[in-house]
Short mmCIF file of C-alpha atoms in Angstrom, two decimals:
data_model
loop_
_atom_site.label_atom_id
_atom_site.label_comp_id
_atom_site.label_asym_id
_atom_site.label_seq_id
_atom_site.Cartn_x
_atom_site.Cartn_y
_atom_site.Cartn_z
CA UNK A 1 1.56 -26.23 0.51
CA UNK A 2 -1.68 -24.27 0.74
CA UNK A 3 -1.24 -20.93 2.50
CA UNK A 4 -4.28 -19.34 4.10
CA UNK A 5 -4.22 -15.62 3.47
CA UNK A 6 -3.99 -13.10 4.90
CA UNK A 7 -1.70 -14.26 7.65
CA UNK A 8 -2.35 -13.53 11.31
CA UNK A 9 1.01 -11.76 11.49
CA UNK A 10 1.38 -9.66 8.37
CA UNK A 11 2.97 -6.41 7.22
CA UNK A 12 2.27 -3.61 4.79
CA UNK A 13 5.26 -4.11 2.52
CA UNK A 14 7.95 -1.44 2.46
CA UNK A 15 11.20 -1.68 4.42
CA UNK A 16 14.01 0.73 5.19
CA UNK A 17 16.50 1.06 2.35
CA UNK A 18 19.94 -0.34 3.28
CA UNK A 19 22.95 1.96 3.06
CA UNK A 20 24.39 0.21 0.00
CA UNK A 21 21.19 0.88 -1.91
CA UNK A 22 21.04 4.51 -0.80
CA UNK A 23 24.61 5.07 -1.96
CA UNK A 24 23.91 3.41 -5.29
CA UNK A 25 20.92 5.66 -5.88
CA UNK A 26 23.02 8.75 -5.14
CA UNK A 27 25.71 7.51 -7.51
CA UNK A 28 23.14 6.81 -10.21
CA UNK A 29 21.58 10.27 -9.84
CA UNK A 30 25.05 11.80 -10.17
CA UNK A 31 25.76 9.81 -13.32
CA UNK A 32 28.54 7.83 -11.65
CA UNK A 33 26.92 4.45 -12.35
CA UNK A 34 24.48 3.30 -15.02
CA UNK A 35 21.06 1.67 -14.73
CA UNK A 36 22.53 -1.82 -15.00
CA UNK A 37 24.87 -1.19 -12.06
CA UNK A 38 22.00 0.20 -9.98
CA UNK A 39 19.86 -2.84 -10.79
CA UNK A 40 22.67 -5.13 -9.69
CA UNK A 41 22.71 -3.46 -6.27
CA UNK A 42 18.90 -3.58 -6.07
CA UNK A 43 18.91 -7.29 -6.93
CA UNK A 44 21.50 -8.06 -4.27
CA UNK A 45 19.75 -6.08 -1.54
CA UNK A 46 16.32 -7.54 -2.38
CA UNK A 47 17.70 -11.07 -2.12
CA UNK A 48 19.14 -10.17 1.30
CA UNK A 49 15.79 -8.70 2.32
CA UNK A 50 13.90 -11.82 1.26
CA UNK A 51 16.23 -13.96 3.36
CA UNK A 52 15.88 -11.60 6.34
CA UNK A 53 12.08 -11.69 6.23
CA UNK A 54 12.15 -15.48 6.16
CA UNK A 55 14.69 -15.51 9.02
CA UNK A 56 12.47 -13.40 11.32
CA UNK A 57 9.48 -15.65 10.61
CA UNK A 58 7.43 -13.70 8.09
CA UNK A 59 5.47 -15.69 5.56
CA UNK A 60 4.30 -12.86 3.30
CA UNK A 61 7.48 -11.69 1.59
CA UNK A 62 7.89 -8.41 -0.33
CA UNK A 63 10.75 -6.72 -2.14
CA UNK A 64 10.50 -3.86 0.34
CA UNK A 65 9.69 -1.54 -2.58
CA UNK A 66 13.48 -1.22 -2.91
CA UNK A 67 13.27 -0.28 -6.59
CA UNK A 68 10.91 2.65 -5.96
CA UNK A 69 11.54 6.27 -5.09
CA UNK A 70 8.05 6.61 -3.70
CA UNK A 71 5.30 4.05 -3.22
CA UNK A 72 2.81 5.28 -5.82
CA UNK A 73 4.24 7.57 -8.49
CA UNK A 74 6.74 5.02 -9.77
CA UNK A 75 3.94 2.54 -10.42
CA UNK A 76 1.63 4.94 -12.23
CA UNK A 77 4.41 6.01 -14.58
CA UNK A 78 4.41 2.45 -15.93
CA UNK A 79 1.13 3.13 -17.77
CA UNK A 80 0.99 4.74 -21.18
CA UNK A 81 -0.52 8.20 -20.75
CA UNK A 82 1.01 8.90 -17.33
CA UNK A 83 4.46 10.50 -16.95
CA UNK A 84 6.72 10.87 -13.94
CA UNK A 85 7.73 14.51 -13.54
CA UNK A 86 9.78 16.71 -11.23
CA UNK A 87 7.41 19.19 -9.68
CA UNK A 88 6.95 20.72 -6.25
CA UNK A 89 4.21 18.83 -4.46
CA UNK A 90 1.42 20.46 -2.47
CA UNK A 91 1.39 17.65 0.08
CA UNK A 92 2.86 18.73 3.41
CA UNK A 93 3.35 16.18 6.18
CA UNK A 94 3.50 16.78 9.93
CA UNK A 95 6.11 19.31 11.12
CA UNK A 96 6.26 20.69 7.56
CA UNK A 97 8.09 17.66 6.18
CA UNK A 98 8.09 17.78 2.40
CA UNK A 99 8.74 14.78 0.15
CA UNK A 100 10.91 14.96 -2.94
CA UNK A 101 9.52 17.12 -5.78
CA UNK A 102 8.30 14.14 -7.77
CA UNK A 103 4.79 13.76 -9.14
CA UNK A 104 2.87 12.38 -12.10
CA UNK A 105 0.77 14.01 -14.78
CA UNK A 106 -1.72 12.81 -17.36
CA UNK A 107 -0.27 13.17 -20.85
CA UNK A 108 -2.67 11.04 -22.90
CA UNK A 109 -5.27 8.32 -22.78
CA UNK A 110 -4.33 5.78 -20.09
CA UNK A 111 -3.58 2.28 -21.36
CA UNK A 112 -1.60 -0.78 -20.30
CA UNK A 113 1.49 -1.72 -22.28
CA UNK A 114 3.76 -4.29 -20.60
CA UNK A 115 4.14 -2.58 -17.24
CA UNK A 116 7.78 -2.63 -16.15
CA UNK A 117 6.98 -3.72 -12.59
CA UNK A 118 5.92 -7.17 -13.74
CA UNK A 119 9.64 -7.88 -14.00
CA UNK A 120 10.06 -6.64 -10.43
CA UNK A 121 7.54 -9.17 -9.18
CA UNK A 122 9.10 -11.98 -11.21
CA UNK A 123 12.46 -11.34 -9.54
CA UNK A 124 10.80 -11.30 -6.10
CA UNK A 125 8.99 -14.58 -6.66
CA UNK A 126 12.14 -16.29 -7.90
CA UNK A 127 13.94 -15.15 -4.74
CA UNK A 128 11.13 -16.38 -2.48
CA UNK A 129 11.10 -19.74 -4.27
CA UNK A 130 14.88 -19.96 -3.98
CA UNK A 131 15.24 -19.10 -0.29
CA UNK A 132 11.88 -20.19 1.11
CA UNK A 133 10.64 -23.62 2.10
CA UNK A 134 7.17 -23.50 0.58
CA UNK A 135 5.59 -21.80 3.61
CA UNK A 136 6.13 -18.29 2.20
CA UNK A 137 4.31 -16.34 -0.48
CA UNK A 138 5.57 -13.47 -2.62
CA UNK A 139 3.40 -10.44 -1.91
CA UNK A 140 3.36 -7.49 -4.29
CA UNK A 141 2.16 -4.00 -3.38
CA UNK A 142 0.76 -1.39 -5.77
CA UNK A 143 -1.23 1.83 -5.31
CA UNK A 144 -4.99 1.57 -5.70
CA UNK A 145 -6.50 3.20 -8.82
CA UNK A 146 -8.02 6.05 -6.80
CA UNK A 147 -4.54 7.22 -5.77
CA UNK A 148 -4.30 8.77 -9.25
CA UNK A 149 -5.85 11.81 -7.54
CA UNK A 150 -2.50 12.45 -5.83
CA UNK A 151 -0.94 14.07 -8.87
CA UNK A 152 -0.06 17.39 -10.42
CA UNK A 153 -3.18 18.67 -12.14
CA UNK A 154 -2.64 20.43 -15.47
CA UNK A 155 -5.06 22.33 -17.69
CA UNK A 156 -4.69 19.66 -20.36
CA UNK A 157 -6.18 17.05 -17.98
CA UNK A 158 -9.57 18.43 -18.92
CA UNK A 159 -8.68 18.30 -22.61
CA UNK A 160 -7.66 14.64 -22.44
CA UNK A 161 -10.42 13.62 -20.02
CA UNK A 162 -13.26 16.19 -19.95
CA UNK A 163 -15.20 13.70 -17.80
CA UNK A 164 -13.34 12.31 -14.78
CA UNK A 165 -15.40 9.12 -14.97
CA UNK A 166 -13.82 8.34 -18.34
CA UNK A 167 -10.34 8.66 -16.81
CA UNK A 168 -11.25 6.22 -14.05
CA UNK A 169 -12.78 3.82 -16.56
CA UNK A 170 -9.57 3.71 -18.61
CA UNK A 171 -7.53 3.33 -15.45
CA UNK A 172 -9.66 0.39 -14.29
CA UNK A 173 -9.17 -1.36 -17.64
CA UNK A 174 -5.40 -0.80 -17.40
CA UNK A 175 -5.44 -2.25 -13.89
CA UNK A 176 -7.25 -5.33 -15.12
CA UNK A 177 -4.28 -5.96 -17.41
CA UNK A 178 -1.78 -5.42 -14.57
CA UNK A 179 -3.66 -7.85 -12.33
CA UNK A 180 -3.75 -10.41 -15.15
CA UNK A 181 -0.03 -10.02 -15.91
CA UNK A 182 0.98 -10.30 -12.25
CA UNK A 183 -1.15 -13.41 -11.83
CA UNK A 184 0.39 -15.00 -14.92
CA UNK A 185 3.82 -14.21 -13.44
CA UNK A 186 2.82 -16.22 -10.34
CA UNK A 187 1.40 -13.56 -8.01
CA UNK A 188 -1.14 -14.93 -5.55
CA UNK A 189 -1.10 -12.10 -2.99
CA UNK A 190 -1.65 -8.56 -4.25
CA UNK A 191 -2.03 -5.55 -1.97
CA UNK A 192 -3.52 -2.22 -3.02
CA UNK A 193 -2.42 0.83 -1.02
CA UNK A 194 -5.11 3.50 -0.82
CA UNK A 195 -4.85 6.89 0.88
CA UNK A 196 -8.09 8.30 -0.48
CA UNK A 197 -10.41 6.62 2.02
CA UNK A 198 -8.82 8.30 5.02
CA UNK A 199 -8.45 11.52 3.01
CA UNK A 200 -12.21 12.05 3.29
CA UNK A 201 -11.48 13.21 6.85
CA UNK A 202 -9.30 15.99 5.43
CA UNK A 203 -11.33 18.96 4.14
CA UNK A 204 -8.39 20.31 2.14
CA UNK A 205 -7.86 17.13 0.16
CA UNK A 206 -11.57 16.38 -0.12
CA UNK A 207 -12.06 19.79 -1.73
CA UNK A 208 -9.13 19.04 -4.00
CA UNK A 209 -10.82 15.83 -5.16
CA UNK A 210 -14.10 17.65 -5.68
CA UNK A 211 -12.42 20.36 -7.73
CA UNK A 212 -10.49 17.84 -9.84
CA UNK A 213 -13.44 15.56 -10.62
CA UNK A 214 -16.42 17.92 -10.62
CA UNK A 215 -18.20 15.42 -8.35
CA UNK A 216 -19.42 15.79 -4.80
CA UNK A 217 -18.03 13.80 -1.88
CA UNK A 218 -20.52 10.92 -2.04
CA UNK A 219 -20.17 10.67 -5.82
CA UNK A 220 -16.39 10.44 -5.49
CA UNK A 221 -16.73 7.62 -2.99
CA UNK A 222 -19.09 5.78 -5.34
CA UNK A 223 -16.62 6.28 -8.19
CA UNK A 224 -13.81 4.81 -6.09
CA UNK A 225 -15.95 1.75 -5.28
CA UNK A 226 -16.86 1.24 -8.94
CA UNK A 227 -13.29 1.70 -10.19
CA UNK A 228 -11.85 -0.64 -7.56
CA UNK A 229 -14.28 -3.42 -8.31
CA UNK A 230 -13.89 -2.97 -12.05
CA UNK A 231 -10.12 -3.25 -11.68
CA UNK A 232 -10.62 -6.54 -9.79
CA UNK A 233 -13.51 -7.84 -11.87
CA UNK A 234 -11.56 -10.55 -13.68
CA UNK A 235 -9.23 -11.56 -10.86
CA UNK A 236 -8.83 -15.36 -10.51
CA UNK A 237 -10.38 -16.99 -7.46
CA UNK A 238 -7.00 -17.98 -6.01
CA UNK A 239 -5.59 -14.44 -6.14
CA UNK A 240 -5.82 -12.95 -2.65
CA UNK A 241 -6.27 -9.18 -2.71
CA UNK A 242 -6.07 -6.74 0.17
CA UNK A 243 -6.19 -3.00 0.67
CA UNK A 244 -4.11 -0.92 3.05
CA UNK A 245 -5.90 2.30 3.96
CA UNK A 246 -2.92 4.53 4.62
CA UNK A 247 -3.06 7.93 6.31
CA UNK A 248 0.15 9.21 4.76
CA UNK A 249 3.58 8.23 6.01
CA UNK A 250 6.77 10.19 5.36
CA UNK A 251 9.75 10.37 7.72
CA UNK A 252 7.46 9.14 10.54
CA UNK A 253 4.99 11.99 9.93
CA UNK A 254 1.39 11.84 8.73
CA UNK A 255 -0.32 13.67 5.89
CA UNK A 256 -4.07 13.89 6.40
CA UNK A 257 -6.14 15.24 9.25
CA UNK A 258 -7.18 13.15 12.23
CA UNK A 259 -10.36 11.13 12.06
CA UNK A 260 -11.79 7.65 12.20
CA UNK A 261 -13.35 5.37 9.62
CA UNK A 262 -16.97 6.39 10.21
CA UNK A 263 -17.61 7.78 6.72
CA UNK A 264 -16.03 4.96 4.74
CA UNK A 265 -16.51 1.84 6.88
CA UNK A 266 -20.11 1.57 5.74
CA UNK A 267 -18.96 0.73 2.19
CA UNK A 268 -16.22 -1.79 3.02
CA UNK A 269 -18.56 -4.68 2.33
CA UNK A 270 -18.99 -3.36 -1.22
CA UNK A 271 -15.27 -3.58 -2.04
CA UNK A 272 -14.06 -6.82 -3.62
CA UNK A 273 -11.05 -7.28 -1.36
CA UNK A 274 -10.28 -10.25 0.85
CA UNK A 275 -8.61 -8.21 3.59
CA UNK A 276 -8.51 -4.66 4.94
CA UNK A 277 -5.35 -3.30 6.57
CA UNK A 278 -6.45 -0.46 8.85
CA UNK A 279 -4.21 1.98 10.72
CA UNK A 280 -4.89 1.97 14.43
CA UNK A 281 -1.54 2.82 16.01
CA UNK A 282 -2.70 5.97 17.80
CA UNK A 283 -5.73 8.06 18.72
CA UNK A 284 -5.71 9.77 15.31
CA UNK A 285 -7.45 6.73 13.84
CA UNK A 286 -10.47 6.90 16.11
CA UNK A 287 -12.15 3.95 17.82
CA UNK A 288 -13.15 0.50 16.68
CA UNK A 289 -16.87 1.31 16.55
CA UNK A 290 -16.94 1.81 12.73
CA UNK A 291 -15.98 -1.85 12.35
CA UNK A 292 -19.56 -2.75 13.23
CA UNK A 293 -20.53 -1.79 9.67
CA UNK A 294 -18.49 -4.70 8.28
CA UNK A 295 -20.93 -7.59 8.08
CA UNK A 296 -18.98 -9.88 5.76
CA UNK A 297 -17.24 -12.80 7.42
CA UNK A 298 -15.29 -13.89 4.38
CA UNK A 299 -12.75 -11.08 4.93
CA UNK A 300 -10.06 -10.36 7.48
CA UNK A 301 -9.51 -7.05 9.21
CA UNK A 302 -5.78 -6.58 9.73
CA UNK A 303 -5.33 -4.09 12.56
CA UNK A 304 -2.24 -1.89 12.43
CA UNK A 305 -1.80 -1.66 16.19
CA UNK A 306 2.01 -1.59 16.06
CA UNK A 307 3.53 1.64 14.77
CA UNK A 308 6.18 1.75 12.08
CA UNK A 309 6.97 5.37 12.94
CA UNK A 310 9.26 4.68 15.90
CA UNK A 311 11.40 1.91 17.31
CA UNK A 312 9.63 1.78 20.67
CA UNK A 313 7.94 -1.57 21.18
CA UNK A 314 4.33 -1.49 22.29
CA UNK A 315 3.51 -3.51 25.40
CA UNK A 316 2.32 -6.87 24.11
CA UNK A 317 -0.49 -7.06 26.67
CA UNK A 318 -1.78 -3.67 25.54
CA UNK A 319 -1.86 -4.80 21.91
CA UNK A 320 -3.68 -7.99 22.88
CA UNK A 321 -6.17 -5.98 24.92
CA UNK A 322 -6.91 -3.79 21.90
CA UNK A 323 -7.41 -6.84 19.68
CA UNK A 324 -10.01 -8.12 22.13
CA UNK A 325 -11.66 -4.68 22.21
CA UNK A 326 -11.95 -4.82 18.42
CA UNK A 327 -13.40 -8.33 18.63
CA UNK A 328 -16.58 -6.82 20.08
CA UNK A 329 -17.32 -5.73 16.50
CA UNK A 330 -15.36 -8.29 14.44
CA UNK A 331 -14.89 -11.90 15.59
CA UNK A 332 -11.32 -12.58 16.68
CA UNK A 333 -10.96 -15.26 14.00
CA UNK A 334 -11.53 -12.53 11.39
CA UNK A 335 -8.83 -10.27 12.82
CA UNK A 336 -5.09 -10.18 12.16
CA UNK A 337 -2.16 -7.98 13.25
CA UNK A 338 0.41 -5.84 11.44
CA UNK A 339 2.31 -2.57 11.70
CA UNK A 340 0.09 0.38 10.80
CA UNK A 341 2.05 1.17 7.65
CA UNK A 342 5.26 0.31 5.85
CA UNK A 343 8.62 1.37 7.24
CA UNK A 344 9.64 3.28 4.14
CA UNK A 345 6.82 4.57 1.93
CA UNK A 346 9.48 6.59 0.14
CA UNK A 347 13.19 5.93 -0.16
CA UNK A 348 13.91 8.28 2.76
CA UNK A 349 12.26 5.94 5.26
CA UNK A 350 10.86 6.46 8.74
CA UNK A 351 12.90 7.59 11.73
CA UNK A 352 14.03 4.29 13.22
CA UNK A 353 16.85 1.81 12.61
CA UNK A 354 16.85 -1.39 10.62
CA UNK A 355 17.25 -3.28 13.90
CA UNK A 356 14.18 -1.45 15.26
CA UNK A 357 12.30 -2.48 12.13
CA UNK A 358 13.06 -6.17 12.58
CA UNK A 359 12.34 -6.00 16.30
CA UNK A 360 8.91 -4.64 15.36
CA UNK A 361 8.23 -7.49 12.96
CA UNK A 362 9.32 -10.13 15.47
CA UNK A 363 7.07 -8.43 18.03
CA UNK A 364 4.06 -8.65 15.69
CA UNK A 365 4.74 -12.33 15.02
CA UNK A 366 5.12 -13.22 18.71
CA UNK A 367 1.94 -11.37 19.70
CA UNK A 368 0.00 -13.10 16.92
CA UNK A 369 1.21 -16.48 18.15
CA UNK A 370 -0.14 -15.66 21.61
CA UNK A 371 -3.55 -14.59 20.31
CA UNK A 372 -4.15 -17.11 17.53
CA UNK A 373 -2.67 -20.33 18.91
#
């Protein structure tokens, strides 16, 4: 069966970790169980998650990022030249919430060498094929290349990569290999999560990017565009790619400053994605006016009008009203609906229950059915 992507009712990817998985991770960290025992629990809980997503009516099915501690660092550590480290992070979320002291650092030239997450996708696809009926697709989520800027910067970075553009070039080449390997494993829906676009509204992080790269703000944006498109340059025609422009999400709190998409929306048409997931769950995201810069009609704009930060259900009529407000700038047939972010960008998860989470997803699906009959 041919599946048109993205779907009108979609989601960003991560789900709350079940208690059994949380306990297994604690036991593993304490040395009470080995890696094989942890994987067995992960496998079991991912199979349950796949079945639950199908049960509630989702058609894009993820592994919930159940094997990850945090959405981005785990992935980057799968490249040669990037190591996962324990280090206090500078990132502080709302209400002074601090994530675990886990980061990455550059230790050598970045190359691809059989990334371990290909196996993660293979398991997911097998589960979707086993429990689905042909109407579902296995969707895999990875951080965008530009997210490499969320790392611990060391003096030796400049020794390994005196020119930041060389680092991004090597990273793009490594991503080409990841995209190829995922496609060969059967992936047809690949989502890139990118926090850098919204970070341009945050002077603190923008200055951090400027200091790290030696480039000015506009040059950094151009570098992100070039690196993204280079990473996707050899993607097969039947591989659907999307980007989720996250604003930071940890324990239901945000990371970057408030602000809309005015600065970055003008370059969306230059990015070789098929869909853009944009956060619009509260006033922090600004209005829909920047969408007028998107002239392409071969893409979908997936509006995150339903929050994943709390269990309170938005009034369906209000969500539908906002979709029609956005349609002033983007035709309704080019719009779709999702939560604004995942439910668990890190293993700690947002402040809501699993039942709340599934109520949210059912809500998105039902609203989408009303709008796109």
